[in-house]
Short mmCIF file of C-alpha atoms in Angstrom, two decimals:
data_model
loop_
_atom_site.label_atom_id
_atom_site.label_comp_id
_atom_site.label_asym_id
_atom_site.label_seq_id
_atom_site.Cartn_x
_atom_site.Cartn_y
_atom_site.Cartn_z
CA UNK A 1 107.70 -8.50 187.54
CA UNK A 2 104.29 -9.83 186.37
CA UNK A 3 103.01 -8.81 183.08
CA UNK A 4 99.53 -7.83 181.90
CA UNK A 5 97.90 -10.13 179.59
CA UNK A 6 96.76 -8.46 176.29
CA UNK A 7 94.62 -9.32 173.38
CA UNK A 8 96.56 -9.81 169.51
CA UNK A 9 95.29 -6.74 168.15
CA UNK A 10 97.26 -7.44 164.54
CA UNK A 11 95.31 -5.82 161.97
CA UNK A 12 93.99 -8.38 159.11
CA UNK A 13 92.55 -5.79 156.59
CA UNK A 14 90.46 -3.02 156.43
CA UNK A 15 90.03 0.55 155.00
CA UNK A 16 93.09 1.36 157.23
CA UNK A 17 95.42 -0.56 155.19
CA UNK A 18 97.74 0.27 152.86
CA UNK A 19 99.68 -2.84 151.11
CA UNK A 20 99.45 -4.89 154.36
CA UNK A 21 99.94 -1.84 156.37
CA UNK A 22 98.08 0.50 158.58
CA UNK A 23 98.34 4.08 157.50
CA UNK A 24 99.57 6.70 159.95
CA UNK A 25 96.88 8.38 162.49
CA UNK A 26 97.42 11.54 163.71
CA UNK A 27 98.09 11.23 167.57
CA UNK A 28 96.51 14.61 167.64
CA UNK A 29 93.14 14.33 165.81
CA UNK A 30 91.67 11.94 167.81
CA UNK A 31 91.59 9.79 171.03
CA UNK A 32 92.62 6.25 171.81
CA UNK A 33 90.01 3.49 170.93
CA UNK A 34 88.12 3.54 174.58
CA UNK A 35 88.48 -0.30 174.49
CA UNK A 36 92.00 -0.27 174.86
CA UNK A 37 91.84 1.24 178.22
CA UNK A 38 92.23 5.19 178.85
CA UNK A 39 90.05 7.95 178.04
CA UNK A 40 90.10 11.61 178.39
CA UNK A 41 87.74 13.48 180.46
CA UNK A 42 86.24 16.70 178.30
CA UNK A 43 84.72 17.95 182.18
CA UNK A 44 88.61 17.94 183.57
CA UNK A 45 89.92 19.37 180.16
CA UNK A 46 87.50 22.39 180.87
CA UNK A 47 88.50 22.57 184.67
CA UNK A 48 91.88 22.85 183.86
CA UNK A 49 91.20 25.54 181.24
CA UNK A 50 89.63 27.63 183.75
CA UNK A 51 92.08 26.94 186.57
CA UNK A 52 95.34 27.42 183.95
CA UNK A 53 93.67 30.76 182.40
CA UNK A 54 96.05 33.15 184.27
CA UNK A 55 99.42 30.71 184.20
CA UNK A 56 102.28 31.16 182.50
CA UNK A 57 103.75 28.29 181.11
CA UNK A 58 107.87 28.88 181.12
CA UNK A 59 110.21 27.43 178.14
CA UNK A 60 111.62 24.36 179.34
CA UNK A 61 115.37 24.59 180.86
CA UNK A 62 117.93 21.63 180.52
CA UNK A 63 120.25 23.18 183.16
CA UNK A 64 120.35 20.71 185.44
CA UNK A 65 123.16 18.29 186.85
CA UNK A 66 124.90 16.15 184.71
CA UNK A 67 125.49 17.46 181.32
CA UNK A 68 128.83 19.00 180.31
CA UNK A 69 128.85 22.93 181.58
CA UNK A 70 131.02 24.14 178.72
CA UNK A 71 130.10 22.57 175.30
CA UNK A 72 127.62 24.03 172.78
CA UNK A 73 126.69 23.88 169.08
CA UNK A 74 128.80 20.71 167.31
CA UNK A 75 129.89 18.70 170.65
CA UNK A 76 127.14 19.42 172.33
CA UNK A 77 124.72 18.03 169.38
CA UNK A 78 126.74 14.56 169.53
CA UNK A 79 126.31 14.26 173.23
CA UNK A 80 122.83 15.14 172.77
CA UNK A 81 122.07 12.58 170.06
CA UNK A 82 124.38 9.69 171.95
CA UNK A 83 123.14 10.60 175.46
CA UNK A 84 119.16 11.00 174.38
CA UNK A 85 119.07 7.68 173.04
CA UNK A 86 118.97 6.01 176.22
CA UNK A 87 117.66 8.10 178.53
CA UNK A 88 114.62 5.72 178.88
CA UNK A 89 113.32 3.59 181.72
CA UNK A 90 115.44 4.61 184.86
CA UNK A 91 112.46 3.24 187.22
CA UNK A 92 113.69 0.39 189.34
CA UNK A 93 112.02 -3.36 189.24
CA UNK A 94 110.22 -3.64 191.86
CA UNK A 95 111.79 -4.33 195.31
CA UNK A 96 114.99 -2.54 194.03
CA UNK A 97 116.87 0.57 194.95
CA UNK A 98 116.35 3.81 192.49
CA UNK A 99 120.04 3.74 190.31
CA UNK A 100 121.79 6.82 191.08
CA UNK A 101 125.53 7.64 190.48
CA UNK A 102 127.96 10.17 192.16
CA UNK A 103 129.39 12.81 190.15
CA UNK A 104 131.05 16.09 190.72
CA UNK A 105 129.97 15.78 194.43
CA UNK A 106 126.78 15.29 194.20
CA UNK A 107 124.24 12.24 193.95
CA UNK A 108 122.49 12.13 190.74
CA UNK A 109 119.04 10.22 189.97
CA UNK A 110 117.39 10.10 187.21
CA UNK A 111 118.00 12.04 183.99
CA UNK A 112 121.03 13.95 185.47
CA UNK A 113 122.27 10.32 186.76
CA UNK A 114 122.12 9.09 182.67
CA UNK A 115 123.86 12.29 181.76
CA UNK A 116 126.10 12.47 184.40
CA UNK A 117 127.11 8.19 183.42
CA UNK A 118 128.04 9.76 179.71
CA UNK A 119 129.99 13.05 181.03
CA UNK A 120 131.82 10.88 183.20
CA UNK A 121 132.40 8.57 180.31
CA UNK A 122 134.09 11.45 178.51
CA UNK A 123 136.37 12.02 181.17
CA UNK A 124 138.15 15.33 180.23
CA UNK A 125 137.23 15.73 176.92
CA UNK A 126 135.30 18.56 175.79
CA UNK A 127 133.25 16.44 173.12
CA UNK A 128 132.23 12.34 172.69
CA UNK A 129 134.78 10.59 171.43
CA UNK A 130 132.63 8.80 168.97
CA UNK A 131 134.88 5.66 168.39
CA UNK A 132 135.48 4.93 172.06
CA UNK A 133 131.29 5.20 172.24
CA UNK A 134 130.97 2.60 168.77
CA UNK A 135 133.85 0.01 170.43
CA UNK A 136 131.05 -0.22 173.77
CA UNK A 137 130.66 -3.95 174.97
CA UNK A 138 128.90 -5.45 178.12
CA UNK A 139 131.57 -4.96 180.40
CA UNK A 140 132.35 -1.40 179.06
CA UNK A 141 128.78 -0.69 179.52
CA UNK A 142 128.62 -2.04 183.04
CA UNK A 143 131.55 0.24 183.77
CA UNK A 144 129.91 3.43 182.12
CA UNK A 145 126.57 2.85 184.39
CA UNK A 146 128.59 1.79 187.25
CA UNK A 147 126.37 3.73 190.49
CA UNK A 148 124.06 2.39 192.79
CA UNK A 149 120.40 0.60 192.55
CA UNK A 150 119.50 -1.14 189.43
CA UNK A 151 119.40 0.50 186.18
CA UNK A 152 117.52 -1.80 183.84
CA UNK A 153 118.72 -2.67 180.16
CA UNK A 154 122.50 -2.09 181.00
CA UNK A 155 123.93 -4.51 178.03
CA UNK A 156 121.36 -2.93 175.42
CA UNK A 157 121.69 0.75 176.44
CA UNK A 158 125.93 -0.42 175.53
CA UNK A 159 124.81 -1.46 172.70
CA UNK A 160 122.67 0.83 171.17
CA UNK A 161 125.45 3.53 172.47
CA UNK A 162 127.44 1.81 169.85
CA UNK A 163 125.08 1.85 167.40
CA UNK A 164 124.25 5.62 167.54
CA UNK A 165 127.98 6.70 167.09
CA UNK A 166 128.83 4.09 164.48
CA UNK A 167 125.59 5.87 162.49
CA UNK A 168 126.60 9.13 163.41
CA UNK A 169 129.99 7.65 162.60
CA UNK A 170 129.53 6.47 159.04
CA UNK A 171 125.97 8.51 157.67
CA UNK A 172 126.71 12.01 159.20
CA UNK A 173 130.74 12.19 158.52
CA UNK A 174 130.83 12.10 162.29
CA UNK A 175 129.12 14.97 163.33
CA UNK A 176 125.34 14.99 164.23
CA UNK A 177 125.86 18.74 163.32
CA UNK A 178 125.66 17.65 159.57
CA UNK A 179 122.15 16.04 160.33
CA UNK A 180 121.16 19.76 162.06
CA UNK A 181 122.57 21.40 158.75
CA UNK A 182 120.84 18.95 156.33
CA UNK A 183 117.49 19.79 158.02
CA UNK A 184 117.99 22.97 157.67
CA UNK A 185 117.87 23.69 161.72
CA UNK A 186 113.84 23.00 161.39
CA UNK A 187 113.32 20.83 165.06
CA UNK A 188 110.29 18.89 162.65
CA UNK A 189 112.99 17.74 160.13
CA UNK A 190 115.73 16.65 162.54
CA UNK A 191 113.13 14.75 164.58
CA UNK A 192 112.58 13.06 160.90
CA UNK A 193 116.27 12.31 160.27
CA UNK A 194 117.60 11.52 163.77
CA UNK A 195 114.11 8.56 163.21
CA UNK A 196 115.25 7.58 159.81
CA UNK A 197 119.22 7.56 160.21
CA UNK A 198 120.16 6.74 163.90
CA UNK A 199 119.16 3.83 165.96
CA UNK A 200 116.96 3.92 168.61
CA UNK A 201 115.19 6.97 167.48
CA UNK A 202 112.11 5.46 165.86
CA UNK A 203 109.08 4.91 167.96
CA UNK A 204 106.70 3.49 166.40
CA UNK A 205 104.11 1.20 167.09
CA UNK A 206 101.30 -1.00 164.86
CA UNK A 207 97.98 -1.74 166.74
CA UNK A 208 94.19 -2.76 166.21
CA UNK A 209 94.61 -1.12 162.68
CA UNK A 210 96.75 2.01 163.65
CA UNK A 211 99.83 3.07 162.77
CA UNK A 212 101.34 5.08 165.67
CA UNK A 213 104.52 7.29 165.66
CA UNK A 214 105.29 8.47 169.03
CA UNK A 215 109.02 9.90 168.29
CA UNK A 216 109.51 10.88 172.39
CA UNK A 217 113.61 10.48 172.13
CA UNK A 218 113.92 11.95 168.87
CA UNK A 219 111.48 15.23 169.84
CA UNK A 220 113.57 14.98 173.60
CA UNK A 221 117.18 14.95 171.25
CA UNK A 222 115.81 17.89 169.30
CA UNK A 223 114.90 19.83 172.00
CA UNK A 224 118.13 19.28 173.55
CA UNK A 225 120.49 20.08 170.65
CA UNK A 226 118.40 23.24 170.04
CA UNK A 227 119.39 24.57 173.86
CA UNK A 228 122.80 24.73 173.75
CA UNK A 229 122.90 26.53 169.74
CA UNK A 230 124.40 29.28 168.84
CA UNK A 231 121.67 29.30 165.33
CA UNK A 232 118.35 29.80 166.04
CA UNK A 233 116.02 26.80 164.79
CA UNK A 234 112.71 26.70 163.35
CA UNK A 235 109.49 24.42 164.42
CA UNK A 236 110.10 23.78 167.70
CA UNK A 237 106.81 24.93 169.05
CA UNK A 238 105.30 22.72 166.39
CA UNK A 239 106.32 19.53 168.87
CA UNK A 240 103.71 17.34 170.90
CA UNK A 241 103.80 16.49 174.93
CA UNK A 242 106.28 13.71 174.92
CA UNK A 243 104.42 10.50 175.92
CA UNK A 244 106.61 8.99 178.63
CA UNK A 245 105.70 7.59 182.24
CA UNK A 246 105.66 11.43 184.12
CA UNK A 247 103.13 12.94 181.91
CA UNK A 248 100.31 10.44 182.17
CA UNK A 249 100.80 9.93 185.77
CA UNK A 250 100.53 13.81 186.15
CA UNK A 251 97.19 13.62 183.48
CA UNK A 252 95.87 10.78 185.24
CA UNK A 253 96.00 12.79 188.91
CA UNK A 254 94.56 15.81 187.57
CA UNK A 255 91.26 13.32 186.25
CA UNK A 256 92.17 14.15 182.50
CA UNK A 257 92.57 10.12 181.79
CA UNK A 258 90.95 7.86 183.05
CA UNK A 259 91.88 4.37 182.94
CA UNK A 260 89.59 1.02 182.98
CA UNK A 261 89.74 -0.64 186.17
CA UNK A 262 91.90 -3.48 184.53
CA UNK A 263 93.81 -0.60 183.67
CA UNK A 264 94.18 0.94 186.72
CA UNK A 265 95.05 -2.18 189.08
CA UNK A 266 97.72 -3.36 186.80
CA UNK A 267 99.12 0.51 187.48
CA UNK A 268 98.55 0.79 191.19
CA UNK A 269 99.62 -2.63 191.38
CA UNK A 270 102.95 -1.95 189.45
CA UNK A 271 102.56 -4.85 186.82
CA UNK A 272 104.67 -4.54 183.73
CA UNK A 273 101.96 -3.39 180.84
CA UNK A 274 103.93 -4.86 177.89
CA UNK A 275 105.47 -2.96 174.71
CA UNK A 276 102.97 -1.93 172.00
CA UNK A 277 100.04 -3.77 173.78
CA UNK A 278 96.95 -1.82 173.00
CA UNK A 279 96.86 -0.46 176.74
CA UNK A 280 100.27 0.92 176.67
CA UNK A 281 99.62 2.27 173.36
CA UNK A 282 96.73 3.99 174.53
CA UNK A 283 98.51 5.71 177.88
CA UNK A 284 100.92 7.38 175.27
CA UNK A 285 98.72 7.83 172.30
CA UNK A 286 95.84 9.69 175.09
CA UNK A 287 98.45 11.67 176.71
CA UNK A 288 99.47 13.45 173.10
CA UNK A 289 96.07 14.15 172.33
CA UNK A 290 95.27 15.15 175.71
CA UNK A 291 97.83 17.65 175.99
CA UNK A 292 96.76 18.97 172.08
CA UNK A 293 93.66 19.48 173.30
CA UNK A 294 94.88 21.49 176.40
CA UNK A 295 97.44 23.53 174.56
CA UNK A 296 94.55 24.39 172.17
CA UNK A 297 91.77 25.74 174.82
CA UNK A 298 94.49 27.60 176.55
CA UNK A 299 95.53 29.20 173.55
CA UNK A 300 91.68 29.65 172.84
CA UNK A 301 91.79 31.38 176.05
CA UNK A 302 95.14 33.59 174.97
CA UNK A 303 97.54 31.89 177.16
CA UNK A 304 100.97 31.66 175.58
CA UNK A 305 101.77 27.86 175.75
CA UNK A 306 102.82 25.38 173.25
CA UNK A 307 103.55 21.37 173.52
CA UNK A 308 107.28 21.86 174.63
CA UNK A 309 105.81 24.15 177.68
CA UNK A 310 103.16 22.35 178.61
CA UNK A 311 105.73 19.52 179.00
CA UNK A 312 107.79 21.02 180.90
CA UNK A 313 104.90 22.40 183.40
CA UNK A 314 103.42 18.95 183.72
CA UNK A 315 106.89 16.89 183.79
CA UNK A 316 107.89 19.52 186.79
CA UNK A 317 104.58 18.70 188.38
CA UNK A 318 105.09 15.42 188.47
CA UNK A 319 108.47 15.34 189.33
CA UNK A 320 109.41 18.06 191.26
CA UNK A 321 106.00 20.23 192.29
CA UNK A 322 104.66 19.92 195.66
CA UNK A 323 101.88 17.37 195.19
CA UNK A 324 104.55 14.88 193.20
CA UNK A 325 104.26 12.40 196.19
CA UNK A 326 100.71 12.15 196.18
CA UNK A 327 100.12 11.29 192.18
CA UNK A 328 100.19 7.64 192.52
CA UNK A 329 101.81 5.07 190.28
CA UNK A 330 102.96 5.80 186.81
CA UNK A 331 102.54 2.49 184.20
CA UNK A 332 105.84 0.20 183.90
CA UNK A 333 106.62 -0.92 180.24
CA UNK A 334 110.48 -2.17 180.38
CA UNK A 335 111.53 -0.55 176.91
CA UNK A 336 113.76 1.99 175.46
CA UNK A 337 111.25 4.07 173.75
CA UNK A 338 110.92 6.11 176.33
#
């Protein structure tokens, strides 16, 4: 797949800096540099407002295909934390057939089909056998994401499989529960740890002076873990939209970003927009703030919503709502991020 060139955007100094690096900016306090690409539209932002005033916006559900029925609380957390952490880029290359596996019966794609690949791992176990996970190889990891299509980054997602239950392993006594207990079940604190302790879960990026922390896994992990407890957690409603490849397609469609016309031919055109380049940064970076802004006018408006909901109603949208077909392209960046 081609690639989209890309200026060095490598910050060399400025009020930004802090010992050679950029400071943090808040994804939610203000837009994407409009050079790099995308902007928001404050005319859709309104039109939604007005459209969405009457909506309710549901708590998302994780009940679909593929998980384990019958776990909760300490099993279900590891399979959360090992499963999460690759459940990122299941698009095919161009040219190539969607990856899908069978399981119980039925044909999954997508997130159910990277769920169903771990559950099917487990055979009948009724939690992850964290050493059989750390011993994953190549061949191993061919065998777990046996299905059909193409499923790109087969030897990495093996190996960061590994990685996440050797860490869960050897920092957390193996148990991601003790992570949940040392953050006190607060979603903002396990987000933190699962970032700082286990591979994978850091997303972070460093461009044109900014210091960007997108945390989409980590947030996705959090959620998860929190669905299937038996103790109520704290901060979850505090989360962002998860910047992935549904939500800006869905944004983009409803004319809430708009991307430069370099921008959007490398999109329609399905070129690979490469890792941490300033336009990929900006898809993700617009389509927190974007969604911050909407959750804010809606709750301006006294709709009940919060990041986590609007989510879910725009990640349904684009997936499964009636008008999915007709949203276009959504950007291809072959990573693990997200």
């Amino acid at each position: 797949m081609p690639s989209l060139p890309f200026e060095n955007t490598s910050p060399r100094g400025g009020p930004h800096l802090e010992e050679g690096k950029p400071l943090l900016t808040d994804l939610r306090s203000q837009p994407p540099p409009a050079r790099w690409g995308v902007e928001i539209s404050a005319d859709a932002v309104a039109a939604l407002i007005r459209q969405w005033r009457g909506r309710s916006f549901p708590a998302p559900r994780f009940d679909y295909p593929g998980p384990p029925s019958g776990i909760r609380d300490e099993p279900w957390f590891d399979y959360a934390v090992l499963s999460v952490s690759v459940l990122a880029c299941l698009w095919p290359p161009h040219n190539s057939q969607m990856w899908s596996i069978r399981h119980e019966g039925q044909r999954l794609t997508d997130a159910p089909a990277l769920f169903g690949a771990i559950t099917r791992w487990m055979g009948n176990c009724t939690r992850p056998d964290l050493g059989s996970f750390s011993e994953l190889g190549r061949v191993h990891a061919d065998r777990l994401f046996a299905g059909r299509g193409v499923l790109q980054m087969t030897p990495e997602r093996g190996a960061r499989l590994s990685r996440v239950a050797t860490a869960v392993t050897e920092r957390w006594a193996g148990a991601a529960l003790h992570l949940v207990e040392e953050a006190g079940w607060d979603g903002p604190t396990v987000v933190e740890l699962l970032a700082r302790t286990i591979p994978g879960y850091e997303d972070e990026a460093a461009v044109g002076g900014h210091r960007l922390r997108f945390r989409k896994l980590a947030h996705l992990a959090a959620s998860l873990m929190a669905s299937r407890s038996s103790t109520p957690w704290e901060g979850m409603d505090s989360f962002p939209v998860y910047p992935d490849y549904m939500l800006p397609r869905a944004l983009r469609h409803l004319g809430v970003l708009r991307y430069s016309p370099r921008l959007s031919r490398a999109v329609d055109s399905r070129i690979e927009i490469p890792r941490h380049s300033p336009e990929e940064v900006a898809i993700r970076w617009a389509t927190v703030y974007a969604g911050h802004l909407l959750v804010e006018a809606l709750r301006a408006e006294g709709v009940s919503v919060t990041g986590p909901r609007l989510d879910y109603f725009l990640w349904w949208e684009a997936v499964l709502g009636a008008d999915a077909s007709l949203m276009g392209e959504h950007h291809r960046t072959v990573t693990l991020d997200y």
